[in-house]
Each structure stands twice: as structure tokens, then as C-alpha cells.
mmCIF file of C-alpha atoms in Angstrom:
data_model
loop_
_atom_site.group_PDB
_atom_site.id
_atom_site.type_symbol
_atom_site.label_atom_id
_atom_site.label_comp_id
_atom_site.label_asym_id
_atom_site.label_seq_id
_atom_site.Cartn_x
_atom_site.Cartn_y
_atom_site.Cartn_z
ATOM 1 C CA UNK D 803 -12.865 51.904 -42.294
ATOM 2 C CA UNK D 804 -11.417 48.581 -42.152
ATOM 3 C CA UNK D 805 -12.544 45.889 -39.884
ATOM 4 C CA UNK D 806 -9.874 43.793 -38.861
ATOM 5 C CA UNK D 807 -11.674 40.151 -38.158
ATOM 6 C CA UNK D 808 -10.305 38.422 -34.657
ATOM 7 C CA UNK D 809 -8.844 35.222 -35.586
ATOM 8 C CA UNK D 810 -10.052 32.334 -33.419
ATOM 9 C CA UNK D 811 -7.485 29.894 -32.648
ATOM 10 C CA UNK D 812 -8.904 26.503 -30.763
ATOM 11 C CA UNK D 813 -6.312 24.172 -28.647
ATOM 12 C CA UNK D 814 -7.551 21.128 -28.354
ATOM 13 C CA UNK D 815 -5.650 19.883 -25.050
ATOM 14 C CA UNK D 816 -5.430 16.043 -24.656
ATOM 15 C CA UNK D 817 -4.186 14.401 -21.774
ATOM 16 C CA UNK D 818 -3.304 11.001 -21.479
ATOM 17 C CA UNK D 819 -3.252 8.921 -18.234
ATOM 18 C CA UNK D 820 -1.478 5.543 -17.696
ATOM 19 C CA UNK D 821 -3.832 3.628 -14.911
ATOM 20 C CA UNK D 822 -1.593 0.603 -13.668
ATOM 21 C CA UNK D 823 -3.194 -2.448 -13.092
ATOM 22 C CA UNK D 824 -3.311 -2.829 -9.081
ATOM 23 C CA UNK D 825 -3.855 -6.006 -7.961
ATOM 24 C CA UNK D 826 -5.055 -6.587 -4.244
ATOM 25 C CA UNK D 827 -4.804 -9.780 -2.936
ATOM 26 C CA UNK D 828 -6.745 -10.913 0.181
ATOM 27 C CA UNK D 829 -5.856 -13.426 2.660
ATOM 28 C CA UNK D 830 -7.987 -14.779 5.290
ATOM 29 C CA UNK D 831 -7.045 -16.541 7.962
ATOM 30 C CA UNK D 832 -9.454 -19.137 9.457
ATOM 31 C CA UNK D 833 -11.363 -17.630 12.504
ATOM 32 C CA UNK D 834 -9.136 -20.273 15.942
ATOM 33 C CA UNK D 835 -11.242 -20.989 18.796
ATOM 34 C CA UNK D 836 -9.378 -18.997 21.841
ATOM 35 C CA UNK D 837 -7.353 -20.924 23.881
ATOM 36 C CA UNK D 838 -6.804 -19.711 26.961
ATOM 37 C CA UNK D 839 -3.182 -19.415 27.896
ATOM 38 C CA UNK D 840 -1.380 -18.500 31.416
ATOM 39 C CA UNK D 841 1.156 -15.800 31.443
ATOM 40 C CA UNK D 842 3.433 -15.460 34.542
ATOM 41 C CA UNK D 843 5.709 -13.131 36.184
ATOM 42 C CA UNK D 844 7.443 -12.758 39.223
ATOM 43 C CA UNK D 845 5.347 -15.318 40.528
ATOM 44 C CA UNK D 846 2.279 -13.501 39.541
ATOM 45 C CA UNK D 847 0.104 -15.314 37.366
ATOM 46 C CA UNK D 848 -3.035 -14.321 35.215
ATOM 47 C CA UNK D 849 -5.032 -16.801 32.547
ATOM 48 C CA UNK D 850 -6.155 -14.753 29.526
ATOM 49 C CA UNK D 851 -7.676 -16.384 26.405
ATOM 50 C CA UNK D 852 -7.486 -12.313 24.349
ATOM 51 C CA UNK D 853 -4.851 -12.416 21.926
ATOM 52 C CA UNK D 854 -4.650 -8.636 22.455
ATOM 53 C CA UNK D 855 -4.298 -8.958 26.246
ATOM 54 C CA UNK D 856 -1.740 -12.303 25.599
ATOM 55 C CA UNK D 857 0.138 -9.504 23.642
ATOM 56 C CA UNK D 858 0.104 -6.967 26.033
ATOM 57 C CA UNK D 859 1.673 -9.177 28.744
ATOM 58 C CA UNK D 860 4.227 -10.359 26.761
ATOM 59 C CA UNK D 861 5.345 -7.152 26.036
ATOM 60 C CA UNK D 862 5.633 -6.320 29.876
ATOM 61 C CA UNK D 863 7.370 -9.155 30.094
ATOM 62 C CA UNK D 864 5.234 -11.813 31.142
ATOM 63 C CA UNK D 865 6.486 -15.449 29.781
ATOM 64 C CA UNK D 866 3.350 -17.504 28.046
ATOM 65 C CA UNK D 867 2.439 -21.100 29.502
ATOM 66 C CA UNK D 868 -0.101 -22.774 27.080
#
């Protein structure tokens, strides 16, 4: 009886990966005191001193007064 003899075959898989270089660059913007502006419309007239609020307004149409 013959033996037949399994032949063993190894792959050796090899990937390769390009990492690009990322570069991140931070920018800081110095901390303002708040000023306090006035924002009016329709002769209605509020004093804010949040940016975000100051924002807000202006997008409902209020015009800014420093």
C-alpha cells in the first residue's frame, strides 16, 4: 500500500501599508475680555456681552451697536 504524503504548501502573505504623514496644526486665539455690545430692533433694544447670544440676534436681524 502506498502512502501518498500531503504536501504542505505555506503562503507567506505580506501586506504593506503607506501611513501619510498628517500634520495638525493648532491655532489659538487669545482668550478677549467680553465687551458688552447693544443690539437693536424695531426700537427694541437688549445689551448682551455672549458672543453666542450677539450671534443669535444678528441672525434675527438685530443690528449691533458697540
Amino acid at each position: 500500500m502506498a502512502r501518498k504524503k500531503a504536501e504542505e504548501t505555506t503562503e507567506e502573505v505580506v501586506n504593506t501599508q503607506e501611513v501619510a504623514e498628517e500634520t495638525t496644526e493648532e491655532v489659538v486665539k487669545p482668550v478677549s475680555t467680553k465687551k458688552s455690545v447693544t443690539v437693536t430692533k424695531g426700537g427694541v433694544s437688549f445689551t448682551l456681552s455672549d458672543p453666542i447670544m450677539i450671534s443669535a440676534f444678528e441672525n434675527q436681524g438685530y443690528e449691533v451697536e458697540e
